Amino acid sequence: MKTLLHRFDLSYLYVLVGEATLALTFVFYMTIARVLGPERYEIFSAAVALGAILSLFIQFGFPTLITREVAANPIEGPKSTGKFLIIEGLSFLLVLLLLFPLARLLGYQGEGLIVCYLVIFAELCRSVKMTQRGVLKGMGWFRSETISVAIERFFTVLLPVIVLFLTQNLVLVVGTFVLVRLLDIVGMLVYLSRKTSIWSPLSLNGLWQSVRMAYPFALAGVLWILYYQIDVVMLKGLAPTGEAGYYSAAYRILEMFAALPQVVFYVAFTRFARYYANEPEKLPEQIYKCTRLLLAVVLPTIVVAGLFQSTLVNVIYGEAFAPSVKPLAILLPSLSVKMFGTLVQKLLQATGREKQLPTLLFGTTMTNVVTNLILIPYLGGVGAAVATLLSELVLCLVGLSLMKRMQYKGMSKRLGMITAISLLVTAIPSLMLYGLTPIMGIGLMVPSIATMMVLMKRDRFLERVT
């Protein structure tokens, strides 16, 4: 029993519990959709999409950078926290200057414009909290991070929902959300200051050096969020009224399941960075463990979600959001590709190759934008979902080619085959929804899973190919 408990890594359990609290946020979005209806929910979801894009300019890549630096050096790494938070505050002021003309250009006005400003304040708080969480993750304090996240999400849902039912005023709801987040980050700042040294002498040169370190992460982050949030923004401008709301509802369901691979990556990223800095010869073993977890835990969950996707939409959002099933049928299988593309990105960041990511993500983002421009006018939310899937494939394939150059030729080849099989397996439930018989579905799924099991044999997976 002691041996079993020693082998069981509680870090994943703590992160899983923390990510499970995303369900609270999901309940928040669902409640707004049900209470306010598709049209007013579209105002909120579009503002959140714009805020998510602009938030990357505030974060400037510091949450990921601080995680890597602290994981590689737990003594000196946390001392950069104060500098990073100051730069995020300055970035926030620049974003505020750009927000008004940008929001008006995109058609936000009246209530929508006020909500946009409140969402940006909420994103500042979120950026600070993510940087604070980066310190906790880098130090390996996953239990503390889980408690912190659970408290934050509980109150940022409970209090705004109460205001929602009392007033049905979207501005007051989002304002309450901002206030709770602000109080949370102040409390976390006090906690970190007592646990470790998060401040170092400030100077203009020190701030500039931090910006130079972070800019590849920042650029990659901006391109990454553009890649995912541009769909809703483009739907609002190119598709009929309501399409952005339906697609956003489908995407919120996708995010619920996308949190599961993030559990793996939160822990795996710190392991990648730590082993690369101290024992690089053991890094391939960590990649194998990460892949094994993705296939054993995440892939079956996506398949089960695909089997019940119509029920999910109906139960969560109601019959009014029935059109959300169509884009969801494409978005769910895309998650099987996304998780392997993300694995490569985390590997590049952990090994100091983050400067390769902006080029990779720029190509992916442009693929997504161009495909959206072509498909959205004809297919609406379904076209946006197809664009996302195609972009995920481009991102993963190019990422694996970069991994191949890192002396992981055999591993990248096997990951490519596993990705293709995973896409097929997760697409079967959606195909069954539109005509594929269960017998044919099982006939495709069984040999596919058997092939993945062969590819995942440890010696075969770690075998070097020259």
CSV table of C-alpha atoms in Angstrom, one decimal:
chain,number,residue,atom,x,y,z
A,1,MET,CA,0.0,0.0,0.0
A,2,LYS,CA,2.8,2.4,0.8
A,3,THR,CA,4.5,1.7,-2.5
A,4,LEU,CA,1.2,2.3,-4.3
A,5,LEU,CA,0.6,5.6,-2.5
A,6,HIS,CA,4.2,6.6,-3.3
A,7,ARG,CA,3.7,6.0,-7.0
A,8,PHE,CA,0.4,7.8,-7.1
A,9,ASP,CA,1.2,11.4,-7.8
A,10,LEU,CA,-1.2,13.6,-5.8
A,11,SER,CA,-0.2,16.6,-7.9
A,12,TYR,CA,-2.5,15.5,-10.6
A,13,LEU,CA,-5.4,14.9,-8.1
A,14,TYR,CA,-5.0,18.4,-6.7
A,15,VAL,CA,-5.0,20.0,-10.2
A,16,LEU,CA,-8.0,17.8,-11.2
A,17,VAL,CA,-10.0,19.1,-8.2
A,18,GLY,CA,-8.9,22.7,-9.0
A,19,GLU,CA,-9.9,22.3,-12.7
A,20,ALA,CA,-13.2,20.6,-11.7
A,21,THR,CA,-14.1,23.9,-10.1
A,22,LEU,CA,-14.4,25.3,-13.7
A,23,ALA,CA,-17.8,23.7,-13.5
A,24,LEU,CA,-18.8,26.6,-11.3
A,25,THR,CA,-17.7,29.1,-14.0
A,26,PHE,CA,-19.6,27.0,-16.5
A,27,VAL,CA,-22.7,27.2,-14.3
A,28,PHE,CA,-22.3,30.9,-14.3
A,29,TYR,CA,-22.3,31.2,-18.1
A,30,MET,CA,-25.2,28.7,-18.4
A,31,THR,CA,-27.2,30.7,-15.9
A,32,ILE,CA,-26.7,33.9,-17.7
A,33,ALA,CA,-27.7,32.2,-21.0
A,34,ARG,CA,-30.9,30.8,-19.5
A,35,VAL,CA,-31.9,33.9,-17.6
A,36,LEU,CA,-31.1,36.5,-20.3
A,37,GLY,CA,-31.7,34.5,-23.4
A,38,PRO,CA,-29.7,34.0,-26.6
A,39,GLU,CA,-29.6,37.7,-27.7
A,40,ARG,CA,-28.4,39.2,-24.5
A,41,TYR,CA,-26.1,36.3,-23.8
A,42,GLU,CA,-24.5,37.1,-27.2
A,43,ILE,CA,-23.6,40.5,-25.8
A,44,PHE,CA,-21.9,38.9,-22.9
A,45,SER,CA,-20.2,36.2,-24.8
A,46,ALA,CA,-18.9,38.6,-27.4
A,47,ALA,CA,-17.5,40.9,-24.7
A,48,VAL,CA,-15.8,37.9,-23.0
A,49,ALA,CA,-14.3,36.9,-26.3
A,50,LEU,CA,-12.9,40.4,-26.9
A,51,GLY,CA,-11.7,40.5,-23.3
A,52,ALA,CA,-9.9,37.2,-23.7
A,53,ILE,CA,-8.1,38.4,-26.7
A,54,LEU,CA,-7.0,41.7,-25.0
A,55,SER,CA,-6.1,39.9,-21.8
A,56,LEU,CA,-3.1,38.4,-23.5
A,57,PHE,CA,-1.6,41.8,-24.0
A,58,ILE,CA,-2.0,42.3,-20.2
A,59,GLN,CA,-0.5,38.9,-19.3
A,60,PHE,CA,2.3,39.3,-21.7
A,61,GLY,CA,3.3,35.7,-21.2
A,62,PHE,CA,4.3,36.1,-17.6
A,63,PRO,CA,2.1,33.3,-16.1
A,64,THR,CA,3.9,30.7,-18.2
A,65,LEU,CA,7.3,32.3,-17.8
A,66,ILE,CA,7.1,32.5,-14.0
A,67,THR,CA,6.0,28.8,-13.8
A,68,ARG,CA,9.0,27.7,-15.8
A,69,GLU,CA,11.5,30.0,-13.9
A,70,VAL,CA,10.2,28.9,-10.5
A,71,ALA,CA,10.2,25.2,-11.5
A,72,ALA,CA,13.8,25.4,-12.7
A,73,ASN,CA,15.0,27.4,-9.8
A,74,PRO,CA,12.6,27.5,-6.7
A,75,ILE,CA,15.0,29.9,-4.8
A,76,GLU,CA,15.5,32.8,-7.3
A,77,GLY,CA,12.5,32.2,-9.6
A,78,PRO,CA,9.8,33.6,-7.3
A,79,LYS,CA,11.7,36.9,-6.8
A,80,SER,CA,10.6,38.0,-10.3
A,81,THR,CA,6.9,37.9,-9.4
A,82,GLY,CA,6.7,41.6,-8.3
A,83,LYS,CA,8.4,42.9,-11.5
A,84,PHE,CA,6.0,40.8,-13.6
A,85,LEU,CA,2.9,42.1,-11.8
A,86,ILE,CA,4.0,45.7,-12.3
A,87,ILE,CA,4.5,45.2,-16.0
A,88,GLU,CA,1.0,43.6,-16.2
A,89,GLY,CA,-0.4,46.7,-14.6
A,90,LEU,CA,1.3,49.0,-17.1
A,91,SER,CA,0.1,46.8,-20.0
A,92,PHE,CA,-3.4,47.1,-18.7
A,93,LEU,CA,-3.3,50.9,-19.0
A,94,LEU,CA,-2.3,50.6,-22.6
A,95,VAL,CA,-5.1,48.2,-23.3
A,96,LEU,CA,-7.6,50.6,-21.8
A,97,LEU,CA,-6.5,53.3,-24.3
A,98,LEU,CA,-7.1,50.9,-27.2
A,99,LEU,CA,-10.4,49.5,-26.0
A,100,PHE,CA,-12.8,52.2,-26.9
A,101,PRO,CA,-12.0,52.7,-30.6
A,102,LEU,CA,-11.6,48.9,-31.0
A,103,ALA,CA,-14.9,48.1,-29.3
A,104,ARG,CA,-16.7,50.8,-31.4
A,105,LEU,CA,-15.1,49.4,-34.6
A,106,LEU,CA,-16.5,45.9,-33.7
A,107,GLY,CA,-20.0,47.3,-33.1
A,108,TYR,CA,-20.1,47.3,-29.3
A,109,GLN,CA,-22.3,50.1,-27.9
A,110,GLY,CA,-24.5,50.9,-25.0
A,111,GLU,CA,-24.7,48.1,-22.6
A,112,GLY,CA,-22.3,46.0,-24.6
A,113,LEU,CA,-19.6,48.7,-24.4
A,114,ILE,CA,-19.9,49.0,-20.6
A,115,VAL,CA,-19.7,45.2,-20.2
A,116,CYS,CA,-16.6,45.3,-22.4
A,117,TYR,CA,-14.9,47.7,-20.0
A,118,LEU,CA,-15.9,45.7,-17.0
A,119,VAL,CA,-14.6,42.5,-18.6
A,120,ILE,CA,-11.2,44.1,-19.2
A,121,PHE,CA,-11.0,44.9,-15.5
A,122,ALA,CA,-11.9,41.3,-14.7
A,123,GLU,CA,-9.2,40.2,-17.1
A,124,LEU,CA,-6.6,42.3,-15.3
A,125,CYS,CA,-7.5,40.5,-12.1
A,126,ARG,CA,-7.4,37.2,-13.9
A,127,SER,CA,-3.9,37.9,-15.3
A,128,VAL,CA,-2.6,38.7,-11.9
A,129,LYS,CA,-4.1,35.6,-10.4
A,130,MET,CA,-2.6,33.4,-13.2
A,131,THR,CA,0.8,34.8,-12.4
A,132,GLN,CA,0.3,34.1,-8.7
A,133,ARG,CA,-0.8,30.6,-9.6
A,134,GLY,CA,2.3,30.2,-11.7
A,135,VAL,CA,4.4,30.7,-8.6
A,136,LEU,CA,2.4,28.1,-6.7
A,137,LYS,CA,2.7,25.6,-9.6
A,138,GLY,CA,6.4,26.2,-10.1
A,139,MET,CA,7.0,25.6,-6.4
A,140,GLY,CA,4.9,22.4,-6.6
A,141,TRP,CA,2.3,23.7,-4.2
A,142,PHE,CA,-0.6,22.3,-6.1
A,143,ARG,CA,-2.7,21.8,-3.0
A,144,SER,CA,-2.5,25.5,-2.1
A,145,GLU,CA,-3.3,26.4,-5.7
A,146,THR,CA,-6.4,24.2,-5.7
A,147,ILE,CA,-7.7,25.7,-2.5
A,148,SER,CA,-7.1,29.2,-3.9
A,149,VAL,CA,-8.8,28.5,-7.2
A,150,ALA,CA,-11.8,26.8,-5.5
A,151,ILE,CA,-12.4,29.8,-3.2
A,152,GLU,CA,-12.1,32.3,-6.1
A,153,ARG,CA,-14.4,30.5,-8.4
A,154,PHE,CA,-17.0,29.7,-5.8
A,155,PHE,CA,-17.5,33.4,-4.8
A,156,THR,CA,-17.1,34.7,-8.4
A,157,VAL,CA,-20.1,32.6,-9.3
A,158,LEU,CA,-22.2,32.7,-6.1
A,159,LEU,CA,-22.4,36.5,-5.7
A,160,PRO,CA,-22.9,37.5,-9.4
A,161,VAL,CA,-25.6,34.8,-9.8
A,162,ILE,CA,-27.4,36.3,-6.7
A,163,VAL,CA,-27.2,39.7,-8.3
A,164,LEU,CA,-28.4,38.2,-11.6
A,165,PHE,CA,-31.6,36.8,-10.1
A,166,LEU,CA,-32.2,39.9,-8.1
A,167,THR,CA,-31.7,42.5,-10.9
A,168,GLN,CA,-31.3,40.7,-14.3
A,169,ASN,CA,-28.9,43.6,-14.9
A,170,LEU,CA,-25.9,42.4,-16.9
A,171,VAL,CA,-23.7,45.4,-16.0
A,172,LEU,CA,-24.3,44.8,-12.2
A,173,VAL,CA,-23.6,41.1,-12.6
A,174,VAL,CA,-20.2,41.7,-14.3
A,175,GLY,CA,-19.4,44.5,-11.9
A,176,THR,CA,-19.9,42.1,-9.0
A,177,PHE,CA,-17.7,39.6,-10.7
A,178,VAL,CA,-14.9,42.1,-11.0
A,179,LEU,CA,-15.1,43.1,-7.3
A,180,VAL,CA,-14.8,39.5,-6.1
A,181,ARG,CA,-11.8,38.9,-8.3
A,182,LEU,CA,-10.1,42.1,-7.0
A,183,LEU,CA,-10.5,41.0,-3.4
A,184,ASP,CA,-9.2,37.6,-4.2
A,185,ILE,CA,-5.9,38.7,-5.8
A,186,VAL,CA,-5.2,41.1,-2.9
A,187,GLY,CA,-5.6,38.1,-0.5
A,188,MET,CA,-3.3,35.9,-2.6
A,189,LEU,CA,-0.6,38.6,-2.8
A,190,VAL,CA,-0.5,38.7,1.0
A,191,TYR,CA,-0.3,34.9,1.2
A,192,LEU,CA,2.6,34.6,-1.3
A,193,SER,CA,4.5,37.4,0.4
A,194,ARG,CA,4.4,35.4,3.6
A,195,LYS,CA,5.4,32.1,2.0
A,196,THR,CA,8.3,33.1,-0.2
A,197,SER,CA,10.2,36.1,-1.5
A,198,ILE,CA,8.3,37.6,-4.4
A,199,TRP,CA,10.0,41.0,-4.6
A,200,SER,CA,13.4,42.0,-6.0
A,201,PRO,CA,15.0,45.5,-6.5
A,202,LEU,CA,13.2,47.4,-9.2
A,203,SER,CA,14.9,49.2,-12.0
A,204,LEU,CA,14.0,50.2,-15.6
A,205,ASN,CA,16.7,47.9,-16.9
A,206,GLY,CA,15.3,45.0,-14.8
A,207,LEU,CA,11.8,45.6,-16.1
A,208,TRP,CA,13.0,45.8,-19.7
A,209,GLN,CA,14.9,42.5,-19.3
A,210,SER,CA,11.7,40.9,-18.0
A,211,VAL,CA,9.8,42.2,-21.0
A,212,ARG,CA,12.5,40.7,-23.4
A,213,MET,CA,12.3,37.4,-21.6
A,214,ALA,CA,8.5,37.3,-21.8
A,215,TYR,CA,7.9,38.6,-25.3
A,216,PRO,CA,8.0,35.2,-27.1
A,217,PHE,CA,5.5,33.8,-24.6
A,218,ALA,CA,3.4,37.0,-25.0
A,219,LEU,CA,3.4,36.8,-28.8
A,220,ALA,CA,2.6,33.1,-28.7
A,221,GLY,CA,-0.2,33.8,-26.2
A,222,VAL,CA,-1.8,36.5,-28.2
A,223,LEU,CA,-1.7,34.4,-31.3
A,224,TRP,CA,-3.1,31.4,-29.3
A,225,ILE,CA,-6.1,33.3,-27.9
A,226,LEU,CA,-6.7,35.0,-31.3
A,227,TYR,CA,-6.8,31.5,-32.7
A,228,TYR,CA,-9.5,30.4,-30.3
A,229,GLN,CA,-11.5,33.6,-29.6
A,230,ILE,CA,-11.5,35.1,-33.1
A,231,ASP,CA,-14.3,32.6,-34.1
A,232,VAL,CA,-16.9,34.3,-31.9
A,233,VAL,CA,-15.8,37.8,-32.9
A,234,MET,CA,-15.9,36.9,-36.6
A,235,LEU,CA,-19.3,35.1,-36.2
A,236,LYS,CA,-20.7,38.3,-34.6
A,237,GLY,CA,-19.7,40.3,-37.7
A,238,LEU,CA,-20.2,37.8,-40.5
A,239,ALA,CA,-23.1,35.5,-39.5
A,240,PRO,CA,-26.8,36.2,-38.7
A,241,THR,CA,-27.8,37.2,-35.2
A,242,GLY,CA,-27.7,34.3,-32.8
A,243,GLU,CA,-25.0,32.3,-34.5
A,244,ALA,CA,-22.2,33.7,-32.2
A,245,GLY,CA,-24.3,32.8,-29.2
A,246,TYR,CA,-25.0,29.2,-30.4
A,247,TYR,CA,-21.3,28.7,-31.2
A,248,SER,CA,-20.2,30.2,-27.9
A,249,ALA,CA,-22.5,27.8,-26.1
A,250,ALA,CA,-21.0,24.9,-27.9
A,251,TYR,CA,-17.5,26.2,-27.1
A,252,ARG,CA,-18.3,26.5,-23.4
A,253,ILE,CA,-19.2,22.8,-23.4
A,254,LEU,CA,-15.9,22.1,-25.2
A,255,GLU,CA,-14.0,24.1,-22.6
A,256,MET,CA,-15.5,22.0,-19.8
A,257,PHE,CA,-13.8,18.9,-21.3
A,258,ALA,CA,-10.7,20.8,-22.4
A,259,ALA,CA,-10.0,21.4,-18.7
A,260,LEU,CA,-9.1,17.7,-18.4
A,261,PRO,CA,-6.0,17.7,-20.6
A,262,GLN,CA,-5.0,21.0,-18.9
A,263,VAL,CA,-4.8,19.0,-15.6
A,264,VAL,CA,-2.1,16.9,-17.2
A,265,PHE,CA,-0.3,19.8,-18.7
A,266,TYR,CA,-0.2,21.9,-15.6
A,267,VAL,CA,1.8,19.2,-13.8
A,268,ALA,CA,3.7,17.9,-16.9
A,269,PHE,CA,5.0,21.4,-17.8
A,270,THR,CA,6.7,21.9,-14.5
A,271,ARG,CA,8.2,18.4,-14.8
A,272,PHE,CA,9.4,19.1,-18.3
A,273,ALA,CA,11.1,22.3,-17.1
A,274,ARG,CA,12.6,20.7,-14.0
A,275,TYR,CA,14.0,17.7,-15.7
A,276,TYR,CA,15.3,19.6,-18.7
A,277,ALA,CA,17.2,22.0,-16.4
A,278,ASN,CA,18.6,19.2,-14.1
A,279,GLU,CA,18.3,15.8,-15.7
A,280,PRO,CA,17.6,16.2,-19.5
A,281,GLU,CA,18.2,12.5,-20.2
A,282,LYS,CA,15.0,11.7,-18.3
A,283,LEU,CA,12.8,14.1,-20.3
A,284,PRO,CA,11.6,11.5,-22.9
A,285,GLU,CA,10.2,9.4,-20.0
A,286,GLN,CA,8.2,12.4,-18.9
A,287,ILE,CA,6.8,12.9,-22.4
A,288,TYR,CA,5.8,9.2,-22.4
A,289,LYS,CA,4.0,9.6,-19.1
A,290,CYS,CA,2.2,12.7,-20.3
A,291,THR,CA,1.0,11.0,-23.5
A,292,ARG,CA,-0.1,7.9,-21.5
A,293,LEU,CA,-2.3,10.0,-19.3
A,294,LEU,CA,-3.8,11.8,-22.2
A,295,LEU,CA,-4.8,8.6,-23.8
A,296,ALA,CA,-5.9,6.8,-20.7
A,297,VAL,CA,-8.0,9.6,-19.2
A,298,VAL,CA,-8.8,12.3,-21.7
A,299,LEU,CA,-9.5,10.3,-24.8
A,300,PRO,CA,-12.2,8.1,-23.3
A,301,THR,CA,-13.9,11.2,-21.8
A,302,ILE,CA,-14.1,12.9,-25.2
A,303,VAL,CA,-15.7,9.7,-26.7
A,304,VAL,CA,-18.3,9.6,-23.9
A,305,ALA,CA,-19.0,13.3,-24.3
A,306,GLY,CA,-19.5,12.8,-28.0
A,307,LEU,CA,-22.1,10.1,-27.4
A,308,PHE,CA,-24.2,12.4,-25.2
A,309,GLN,CA,-23.5,15.8,-26.9
A,310,SER,CA,-27.2,16.4,-27.9
A,311,THR,CA,-28.3,15.7,-24.3
A,312,LEU,CA,-25.5,17.9,-22.9
A,313,VAL,CA,-26.7,20.9,-25.0
A,314,ASN,CA,-30.4,20.3,-24.1
A,315,VAL,CA,-29.8,19.8,-20.4
A,316,ILE,CA,-27.4,22.7,-19.9
A,317,TYR,CA,-28.8,25.4,-22.2
A,318,GLY,CA,-32.3,24.2,-23.1
A,319,GLU,CA,-34.0,23.6,-26.4
A,320,ALA,CA,-33.5,27.2,-27.5
A,321,PHE,CA,-29.8,26.3,-28.1
A,322,ALA,CA,-30.4,23.1,-30.1
A,323,PRO,CA,-28.4,24.6,-33.1
A,324,SER,CA,-25.3,24.4,-30.9
A,325,VAL,CA,-25.1,20.6,-31.4
A,326,LYS,CA,-23.8,21.0,-35.0
A,327,PRO,CA,-20.7,22.9,-34.2
A,328,LEU,CA,-20.1,20.9,-31.0
A,329,ALA,CA,-20.1,17.7,-33.1
A,330,ILE,CA,-17.0,19.0,-34.8
A,331,LEU,CA,-15.4,20.8,-31.9
A,332,LEU,CA,-15.3,17.8,-29.6
A,333,PRO,CA,-13.1,15.6,-32.0
A,334,SER,CA,-10.8,18.6,-32.5
A,335,LEU,CA,-9.9,18.4,-28.8
A,336,SER,CA,-8.1,15.1,-29.5
A,337,VAL,CA,-5.8,16.9,-31.9
A,338,LYS,CA,-5.5,20.0,-29.7
A,339,MET,CA,-4.1,18.0,-26.8
A,340,PHE,CA,-1.2,16.7,-28.7
A,341,GLY,CA,-0.5,20.1,-30.3
A,342,THR,CA,-0.5,21.6,-26.8
A,343,LEU,CA,1.9,18.9,-25.6
A,344,VAL,CA,4.4,20.0,-28.2
A,345,GLN,CA,4.0,23.7,-27.2
A,346,LYS,CA,4.6,22.9,-23.6
A,347,LEU,CA,7.7,21.0,-24.5
A,348,LEU,CA,9.1,23.9,-26.6
A,349,GLN,CA,8.4,26.3,-23.8
A,350,ALA,CA,9.9,24.1,-21.1
A,351,THR,CA,13.1,23.6,-23.0
A,352,GLY,CA,13.7,27.3,-23.9
A,353,ARG,CA,12.5,27.0,-27.4
A,354,GLU,CA,9.6,29.4,-27.0
A,355,LYS,CA,10.9,31.7,-29.8
A,356,GLN,CA,9.7,29.0,-32.3
A,357,LEU,CA,6.1,29.3,-31.2
A,358,PRO,CA,5.1,32.7,-32.6
A,359,THR,CA,5.8,31.6,-36.2
A,360,LEU,CA,4.0,28.3,-35.6
A,361,LEU,CA,0.9,30.0,-34.1
A,362,PHE,CA,0.9,32.8,-36.6
A,363,GLY,CA,0.5,30.3,-39.4
A,364,THR,CA,-2.2,28.5,-37.5
A,365,THR,CA,-4.1,31.7,-36.7
A,366,MET,CA,-4.0,32.9,-40.3
A,367,THR,CA,-5.3,29.4,-41.4
A,368,ASN,CA,-8.1,29.9,-38.9
A,369,VAL,CA,-9.0,33.4,-40.0
A,370,VAL,CA,-8.9,32.7,-43.7
A,371,THR,CA,-11.0,29.6,-43.3
A,372,ASN,CA,-13.5,31.4,-41.2
A,373,LEU,CA,-13.8,34.2,-43.8
A,374,ILE,CA,-14.6,31.5,-46.4
A,375,LEU,CA,-16.9,29.3,-44.4
A,376,ILE,CA,-18.7,31.4,-41.9
A,377,PRO,CA,-20.9,33.3,-44.5
A,378,TYR,CA,-22.2,30.0,-45.8
A,379,LEU,CA,-22.1,27.7,-42.8
A,380,GLY,CA,-22.2,30.0,-39.7
A,381,GLY,CA,-21.1,28.3,-36.5
A,382,VAL,CA,-20.4,25.0,-38.3
A,383,GLY,CA,-18.0,26.8,-40.6
A,384,ALA,CA,-16.2,28.2,-37.6
A,385,ALA,CA,-16.0,24.7,-36.1
A,386,VAL,CA,-14.5,23.3,-39.3
A,387,ALA,CA,-12.0,26.1,-39.4
A,388,THR,CA,-11.0,25.3,-35.8
A,389,LEU,CA,-10.5,21.6,-36.6
A,390,LEU,CA,-8.4,22.4,-39.7
A,391,SER,CA,-6.3,24.8,-37.8
A,392,GLU,CA,-5.7,22.3,-35.0
A,393,LEU,CA,-4.4,19.8,-37.5
A,394,VAL,CA,-2.0,22.4,-39.0
A,395,LEU,CA,-0.8,23.3,-35.5
A,396,CYS,CA,-0.2,19.7,-34.4
A,397,LEU,CA,1.5,18.6,-37.6
A,398,VAL,CA,3.9,21.6,-37.8
A,399,GLY,CA,4.6,21.3,-34.0
A,400,LEU,CA,5.5,17.6,-34.4
A,401,SER,CA,7.9,18.5,-37.2
A,402,LEU,CA,9.6,20.9,-34.7
A,403,MET,CA,9.7,18.2,-32.1
A,404,LYS,CA,11.4,15.9,-34.7
A,405,ARG,CA,14.3,18.4,-34.9
A,406,MET,CA,14.8,18.1,-31.1
A,407,GLN,CA,16.3,14.6,-31.5
A,408,TYR,CA,12.9,13.0,-31.0
A,409,LYS,CA,12.4,11.8,-34.5
A,410,GLY,CA,10.9,8.4,-33.5
A,411,MET,CA,8.7,9.9,-30.8
A,412,SER,CA,7.3,12.6,-33.0
A,413,LYS,CA,6.5,10.0,-35.7
A,414,ARG,CA,4.6,7.8,-33.2
A,415,LEU,CA,2.8,10.8,-31.8
A,416,GLY,CA,1.7,11.8,-35.3
A,417,MET,CA,0.1,8.3,-35.8
A,418,ILE,CA,-1.5,8.4,-32.4
A,419,THR,CA,-3.0,11.8,-33.1
A,420,ALA,CA,-4.5,10.6,-36.4
A,421,ILE,CA,-6.0,7.6,-34.7
A,422,SER,CA,-7.3,9.7,-31.8
A,423,LEU,CA,-9.1,12.0,-34.2
A,424,LEU,CA,-10.8,9.0,-35.9
A,425,VAL,CA,-11.9,7.5,-32.5
A,426,THR,CA,-13.3,10.7,-31.2
A,427,ALA,CA,-15.1,11.5,-34.4
A,428,ILE,CA,-17.0,8.2,-34.5
A,429,PRO,CA,-19.7,9.4,-32.0
A,430,SER,CA,-20.4,12.5,-34.1
A,431,LEU,CA,-20.5,10.4,-37.2
A,432,MET,CA,-23.0,8.1,-35.5
A,433,LEU,CA,-25.1,11.2,-34.7
A,434,TYR,CA,-25.4,11.8,-38.5
A,435,GLY,CA,-25.9,8.3,-39.9
A,436,LEU,CA,-23.0,6.0,-39.1
A,437,THR,CA,-24.4,2.7,-37.7
A,438,PRO,CA,-23.2,1.6,-34.2
A,439,ILE,CA,-21.9,-1.7,-35.7
A,440,MET,CA,-19.7,0.2,-38.1
A,441,GLY,CA,-18.6,2.6,-35.4
A,442,ILE,CA,-17.5,-0.2,-33.1
A,443,GLY,CA,-15.8,-1.9,-36.1
A,444,LEU,CA,-13.7,1.2,-36.6
A,445,MET,CA,-13.1,2.0,-32.9
A,446,VAL,CA,-11.8,-1.4,-31.7
A,447,PRO,CA,-8.9,-1.9,-34.2
A,448,SER,CA,-8.0,1.8,-33.8
A,449,ILE,CA,-7.7,1.5,-30.0
A,450,ALA,CA,-5.7,-1.8,-30.4
A,451,THR,CA,-3.2,0.0,-32.7
A,452,MET,CA,-2.8,2.9,-30.2
A,453,MET,CA,-2.0,0.3,-27.5
A,454,VAL,CA,0.7,-1.2,-29.6
A,455,LEU,CA,2.2,2.3,-30.4
A,456,MET,CA,2.1,3.1,-26.7
A,457,LYS,CA,4.3,0.2,-25.5
A,458,ARG,CA,7.0,1.9,-23.5
A,459,ASP,CA,10.0,0.5,-25.3
A,460,ARG,CA,8.5,1.2,-28.7
A,461,PHE,CA,7.4,4.7,-27.8
A,462,LEU,CA,10.9,5.6,-26.4
A,463,GLU,CA,12.8,3.9,-29.2
A,464,ARG,CA,15.1,6.3,-31.0
A,465,VAL,CA,14.9,6.5,-34.8
A,466,THR,CA,18.0,7.7,-36.6
